[in-house]
Coordinates of C-alpha atoms in Angstrom, one line a residue:
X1 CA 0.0 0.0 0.0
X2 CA 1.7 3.4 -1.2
X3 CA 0.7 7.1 -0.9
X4 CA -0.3 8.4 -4.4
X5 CA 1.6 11.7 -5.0
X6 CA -2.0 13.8 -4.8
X7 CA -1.8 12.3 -1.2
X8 CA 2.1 13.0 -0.4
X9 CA 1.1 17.0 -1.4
X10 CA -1.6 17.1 0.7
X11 CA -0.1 16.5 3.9
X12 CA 3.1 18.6 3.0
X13 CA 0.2 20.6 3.1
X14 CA -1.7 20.0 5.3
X15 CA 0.2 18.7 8.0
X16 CA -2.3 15.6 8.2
X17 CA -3.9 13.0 5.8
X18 CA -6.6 10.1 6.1
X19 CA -6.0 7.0 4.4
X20 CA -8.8 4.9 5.0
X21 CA -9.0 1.2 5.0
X22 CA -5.6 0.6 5.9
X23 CA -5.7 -2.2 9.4
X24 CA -8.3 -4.8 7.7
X25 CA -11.1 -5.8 10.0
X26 CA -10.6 -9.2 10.4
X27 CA -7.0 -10.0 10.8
X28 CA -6.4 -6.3 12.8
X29 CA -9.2 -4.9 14.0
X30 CA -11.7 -7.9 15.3
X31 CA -8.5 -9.4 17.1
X32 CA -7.8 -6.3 18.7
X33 CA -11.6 -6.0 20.0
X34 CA -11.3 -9.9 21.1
X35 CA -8.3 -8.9 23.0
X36 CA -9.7 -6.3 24.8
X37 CA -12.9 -7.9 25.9
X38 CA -11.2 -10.8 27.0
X39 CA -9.1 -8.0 29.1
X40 CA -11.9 -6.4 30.5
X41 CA -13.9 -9.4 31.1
X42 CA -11.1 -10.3 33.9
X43 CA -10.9 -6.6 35.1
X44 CA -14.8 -6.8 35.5
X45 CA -15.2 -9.9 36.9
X46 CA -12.8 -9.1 39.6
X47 CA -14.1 -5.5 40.6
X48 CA -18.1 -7.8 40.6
X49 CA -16.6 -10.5 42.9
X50 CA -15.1 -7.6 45.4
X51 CA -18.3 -5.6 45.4
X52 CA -17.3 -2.5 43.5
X53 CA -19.5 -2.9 40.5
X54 CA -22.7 -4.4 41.1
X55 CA -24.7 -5.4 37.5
X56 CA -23.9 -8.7 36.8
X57 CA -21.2 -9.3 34.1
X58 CA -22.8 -11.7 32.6
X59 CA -25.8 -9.0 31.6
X60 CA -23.5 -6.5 29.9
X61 CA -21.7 -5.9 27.1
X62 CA -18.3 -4.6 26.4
X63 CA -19.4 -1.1 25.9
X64 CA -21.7 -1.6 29.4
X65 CA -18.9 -3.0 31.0
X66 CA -17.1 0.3 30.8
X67 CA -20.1 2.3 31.2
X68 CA -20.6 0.4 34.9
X69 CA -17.0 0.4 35.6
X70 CA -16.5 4.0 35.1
X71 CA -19.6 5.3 36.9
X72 CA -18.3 3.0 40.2
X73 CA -15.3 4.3 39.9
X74 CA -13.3 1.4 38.6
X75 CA -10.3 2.5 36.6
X76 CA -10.4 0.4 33.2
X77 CA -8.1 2.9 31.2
X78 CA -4.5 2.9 32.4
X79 CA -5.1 -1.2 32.7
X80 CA -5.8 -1.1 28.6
X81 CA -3.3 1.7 27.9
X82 CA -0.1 0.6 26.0
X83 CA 2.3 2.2 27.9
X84 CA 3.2 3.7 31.9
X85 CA 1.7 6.8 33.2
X86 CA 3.4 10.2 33.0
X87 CA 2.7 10.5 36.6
X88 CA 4.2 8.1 39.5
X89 CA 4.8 4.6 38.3
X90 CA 4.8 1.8 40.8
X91 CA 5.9 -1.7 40.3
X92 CA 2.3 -3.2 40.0
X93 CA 1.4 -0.1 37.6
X94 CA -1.4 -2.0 35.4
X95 CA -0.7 -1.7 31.5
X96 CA -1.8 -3.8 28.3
X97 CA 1.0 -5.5 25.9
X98 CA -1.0 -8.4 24.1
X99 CA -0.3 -9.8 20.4
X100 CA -3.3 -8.4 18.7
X101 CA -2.1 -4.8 20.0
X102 CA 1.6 -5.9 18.6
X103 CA 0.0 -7.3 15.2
X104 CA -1.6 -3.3 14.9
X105 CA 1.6 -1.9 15.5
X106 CA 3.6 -4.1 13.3
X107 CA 0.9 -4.5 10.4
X108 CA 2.6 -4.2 7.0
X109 CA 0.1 -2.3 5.5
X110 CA 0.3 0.3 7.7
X111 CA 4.0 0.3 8.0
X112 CA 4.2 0.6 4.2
X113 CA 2.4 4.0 4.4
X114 CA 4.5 4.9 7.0
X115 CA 7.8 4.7 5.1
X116 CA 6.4 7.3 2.6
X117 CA 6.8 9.5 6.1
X118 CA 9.9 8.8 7.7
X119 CA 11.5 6.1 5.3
X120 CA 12.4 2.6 6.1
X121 CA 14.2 2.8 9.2
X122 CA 11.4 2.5 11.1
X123 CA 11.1 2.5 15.3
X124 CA 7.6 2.1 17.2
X125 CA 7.9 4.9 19.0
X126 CA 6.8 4.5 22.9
X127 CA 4.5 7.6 22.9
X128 CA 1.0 5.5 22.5
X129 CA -2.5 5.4 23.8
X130 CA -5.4 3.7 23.7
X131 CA -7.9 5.8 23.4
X132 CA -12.1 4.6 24.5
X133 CA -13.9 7.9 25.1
X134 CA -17.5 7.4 26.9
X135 CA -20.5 9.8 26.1
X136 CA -19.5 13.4 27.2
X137 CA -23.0 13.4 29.5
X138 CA -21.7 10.4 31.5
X139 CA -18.0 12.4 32.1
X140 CA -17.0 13.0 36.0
X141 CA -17.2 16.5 36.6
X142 CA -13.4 16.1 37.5
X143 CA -12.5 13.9 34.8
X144 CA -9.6 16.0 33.1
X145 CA -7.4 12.8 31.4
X146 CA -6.8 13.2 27.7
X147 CA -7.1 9.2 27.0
X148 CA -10.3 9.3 28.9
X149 CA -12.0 12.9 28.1
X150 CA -11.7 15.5 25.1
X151 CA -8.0 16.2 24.3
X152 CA -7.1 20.0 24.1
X153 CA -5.0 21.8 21.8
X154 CA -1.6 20.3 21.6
X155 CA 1.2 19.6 19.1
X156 CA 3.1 16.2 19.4
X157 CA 6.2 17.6 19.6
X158 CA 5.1 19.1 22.4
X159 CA 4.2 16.3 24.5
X160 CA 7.7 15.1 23.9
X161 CA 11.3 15.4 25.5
X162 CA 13.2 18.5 23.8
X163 CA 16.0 15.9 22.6
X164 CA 13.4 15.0 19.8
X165 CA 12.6 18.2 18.7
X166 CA 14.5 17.3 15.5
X167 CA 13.4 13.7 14.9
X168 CA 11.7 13.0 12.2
X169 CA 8.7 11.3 13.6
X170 CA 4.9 10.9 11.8
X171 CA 2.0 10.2 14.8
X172 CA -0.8 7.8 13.4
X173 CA -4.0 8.0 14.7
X174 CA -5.5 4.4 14.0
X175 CA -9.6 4.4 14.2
X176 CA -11.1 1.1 16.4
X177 CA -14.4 2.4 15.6
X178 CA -16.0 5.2 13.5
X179 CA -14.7 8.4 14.8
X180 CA -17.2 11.2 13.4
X181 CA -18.2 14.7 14.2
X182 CA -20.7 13.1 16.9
X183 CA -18.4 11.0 19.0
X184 CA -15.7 13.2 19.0
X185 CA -13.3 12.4 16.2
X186 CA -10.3 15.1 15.8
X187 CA -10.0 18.2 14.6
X188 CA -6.4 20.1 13.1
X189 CA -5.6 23.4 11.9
X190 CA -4.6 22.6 8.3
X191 CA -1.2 23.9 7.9
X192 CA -0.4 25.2 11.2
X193 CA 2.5 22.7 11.0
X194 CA 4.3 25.1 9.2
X195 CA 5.5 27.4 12.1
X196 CA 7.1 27.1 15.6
X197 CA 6.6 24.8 18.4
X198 CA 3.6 26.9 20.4
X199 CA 3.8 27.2 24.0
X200 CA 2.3 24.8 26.2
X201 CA 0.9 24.7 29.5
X202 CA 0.6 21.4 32.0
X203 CA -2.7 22.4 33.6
X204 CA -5.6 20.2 33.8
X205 CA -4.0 19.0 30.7
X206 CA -0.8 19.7 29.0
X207 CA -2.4 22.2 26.1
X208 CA -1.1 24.7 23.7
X209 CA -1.5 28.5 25.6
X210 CA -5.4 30.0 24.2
X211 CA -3.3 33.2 22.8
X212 CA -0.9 31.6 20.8
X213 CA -3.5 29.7 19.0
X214 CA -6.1 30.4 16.4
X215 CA -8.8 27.4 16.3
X216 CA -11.4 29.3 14.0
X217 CA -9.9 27.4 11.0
X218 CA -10.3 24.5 12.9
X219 CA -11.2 21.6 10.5
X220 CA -12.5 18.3 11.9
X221 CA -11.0 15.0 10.4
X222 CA -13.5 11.8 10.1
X223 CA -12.2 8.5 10.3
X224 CA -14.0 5.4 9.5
X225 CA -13.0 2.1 11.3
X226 CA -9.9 0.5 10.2
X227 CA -8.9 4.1 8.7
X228 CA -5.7 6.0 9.8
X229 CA -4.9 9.7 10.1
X230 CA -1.4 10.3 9.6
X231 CA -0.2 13.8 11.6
X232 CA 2.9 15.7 11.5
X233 CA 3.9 15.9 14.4
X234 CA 4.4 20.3 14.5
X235 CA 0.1 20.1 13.6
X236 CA -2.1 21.2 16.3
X237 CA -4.9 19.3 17.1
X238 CA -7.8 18.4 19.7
X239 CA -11.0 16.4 20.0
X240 CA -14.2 17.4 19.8
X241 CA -16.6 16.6 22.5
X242 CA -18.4 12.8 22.4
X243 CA -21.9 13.7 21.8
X244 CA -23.2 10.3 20.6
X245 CA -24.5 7.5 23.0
X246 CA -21.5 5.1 22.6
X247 CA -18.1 4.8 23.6
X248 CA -15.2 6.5 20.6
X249 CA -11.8 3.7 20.4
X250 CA -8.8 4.4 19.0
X251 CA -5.0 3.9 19.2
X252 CA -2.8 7.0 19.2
X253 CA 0.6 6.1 18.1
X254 CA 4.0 7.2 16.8
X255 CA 7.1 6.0 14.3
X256 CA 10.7 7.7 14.6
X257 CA 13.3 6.8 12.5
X258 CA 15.7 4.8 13.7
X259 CA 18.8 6.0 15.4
X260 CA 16.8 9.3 16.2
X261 CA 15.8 10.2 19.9
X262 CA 12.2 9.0 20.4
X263 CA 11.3 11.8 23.2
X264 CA 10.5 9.5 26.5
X265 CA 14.3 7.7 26.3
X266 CA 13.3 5.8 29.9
X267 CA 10.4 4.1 27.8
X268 CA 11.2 1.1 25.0
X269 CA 10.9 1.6 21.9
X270 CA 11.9 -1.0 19.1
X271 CA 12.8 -1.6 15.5
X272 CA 9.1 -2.4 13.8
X273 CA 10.9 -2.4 10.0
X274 CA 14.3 -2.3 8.8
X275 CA 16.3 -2.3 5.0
X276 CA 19.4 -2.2 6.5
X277 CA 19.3 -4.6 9.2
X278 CA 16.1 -6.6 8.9
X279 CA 17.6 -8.5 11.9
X280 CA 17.3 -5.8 14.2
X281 CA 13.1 -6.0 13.6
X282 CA 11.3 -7.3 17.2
X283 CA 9.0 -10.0 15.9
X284 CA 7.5 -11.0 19.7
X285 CA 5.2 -9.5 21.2
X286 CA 6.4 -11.3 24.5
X287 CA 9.7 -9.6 24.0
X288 CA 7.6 -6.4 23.7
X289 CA 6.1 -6.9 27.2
X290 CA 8.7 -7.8 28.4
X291 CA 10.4 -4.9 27.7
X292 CA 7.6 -2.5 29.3
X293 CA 7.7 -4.6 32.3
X294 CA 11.4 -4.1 32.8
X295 CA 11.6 -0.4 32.1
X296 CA 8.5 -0.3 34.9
X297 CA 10.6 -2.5 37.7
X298 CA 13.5 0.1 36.8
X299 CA 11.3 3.6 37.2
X300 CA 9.2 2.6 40.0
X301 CA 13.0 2.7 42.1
X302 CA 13.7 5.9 40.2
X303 CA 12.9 9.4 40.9
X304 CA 9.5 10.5 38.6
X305 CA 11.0 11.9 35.3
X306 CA 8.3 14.2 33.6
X307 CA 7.1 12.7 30.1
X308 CA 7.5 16.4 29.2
X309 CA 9.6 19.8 28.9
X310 CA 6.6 22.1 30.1
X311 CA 6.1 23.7 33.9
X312 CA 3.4 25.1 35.5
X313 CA 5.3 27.8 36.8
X314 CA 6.3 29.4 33.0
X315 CA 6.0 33.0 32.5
X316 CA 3.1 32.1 29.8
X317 CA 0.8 29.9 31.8
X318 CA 0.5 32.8 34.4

């Protein structure tokens, strides 16, 4: 699968580009699914048996066994997310490394398209998320995570170490289910990616400063199911608010090329496709895990390290 040179001009652009039909439902995105109901079944069953959620599993759904869970108070996310918090990590710090998530990642198709981007020295970059956004009406009041609520104007570069500032680096934003207008699919500033990296502020969420942004040429990006979004990583971008009944899943994740700093050096990263050294490519996904589980024994007897460059404190966040 190759970008067309129509498509190559538009994100030079643009900054971003939709390719739809790129992680084919049944061999990437049903196994995928599987894995995480299997995932939440066990997280479910176990929060039922101690008492914290109290509708039978065996009545609901996937999409109402998140619903319940989150309404009790039963954190489901950061045990589905692919990677460590940005705040304290502990040794029994819940994440998800399966095959079907490893199988995404690693999916020729996709890494095909990515090669247009950064060429074929390709790393998985560790800056990921799962993404599954309930119905904006069912939000906490305080509910201010990114992964979990709408995101807020940001730049990838900016969530990143300064070290990376240079590295080039293409974020794919891979659609589980539809992401529309309704359910809160992104929106970008077409072009924007053009200029410097804007100042950022870590308040309830780490977000570009409201003065150095103009949103009213903010353009919202569709995705079908099994479609990408390719985004440079200097494009701003947010979410629009989940306004449909159902739960919005995706997978937010980043390629570097190899050799380059990734921008969170204490997390793994790993070869996903290589011309020159095709031996260096990580085919296990038990290796993968692995690997997350040994960078989180190391950091949780470490001092925090910020995921980021930005302080509260800054002149521009007063």
């Amino acid at each position: 699968m190759n970008l067309t040179p129509a498509q190559e001009e538009s994100f030079a652009r643009d900054g971003y580009l939709v390719v739809e039909g790129v992680l084919d439902q049944e061999t990437v995105i049903q196994p995928v699914r599987d894995e995480y109901a299997a995932l939440l079944d066990a997280l479910y069953d176990a929060w039922h048996r101690e008492g914290l959620v109290k509708i039978a599993p065996e009545t609901l759904d996937f999409d109402g066994k998140l619903r319940e869970a989150y309404r009790a108070g039963c954190d489901w996310f950061q045990p589905m997310d692919i990677s460590l918090p940005g705040d304290r990590i502990m040794a029994d710090t819940p994440m998800h490394f399966g095959p079907a998530v490893f199988n995404l990642l690693t999916c020729p198709r996709l890494l095909d398209l990515v090669e247009a981007f950064i060429g074929p020295e390709i790393t998985s970059n560790p800056i990921q998320h799962v993404r599954i956004k309930p119905p904006a009406p069912e939000l906490k009041a305080n509910e201010v995570r990114p992964h979990v609520g709408p995101t807020r104007w940001h730049q990838d570069r900016g969530v990143a170490h300064p070290e990376a500032d240079t590295t080039k680096i293409v974020t794919v934003w891979c659609a589980i289910s539809d992401a529309t207008t309704q359910n809160g699919c992104l929106q970008v500033i077409p072009g924007a990616h053009k200029g410097e990296l804007l100042p950022h502020c870590p308040q309830t969420q780490l977000s570009i400063v409201e003065s150095a942004l103009d949103s009213s040429r903010a353009r919202p990006v569709p995705v079908k199911s099994g479609g990408v979004l390719f985004l440079d990583p200097g494009l701003p971008h947010s979410s629009l608010d989940n306004r449909s009944q159902g739960f919005r899943w995706s997978f937010d994740i980043r390629y570097s090329r190899t050799g380059d700093p990734t921008g969170r050096a204490h997390f793994p990263s790993f070869v996903a496709r290589s011309r020159e050294n095709p031996d260096s490519v990580l085919k296990s996904w038990e290796v993968w895990r692995k690997m997350w589980e040994d960078a989180r024994a190391r950091l949780a007897e470490q001092p925090h390290i910020p995921i980021h460059r930005w302080r509260a404190d800054a002149p521009h966040c007063a």
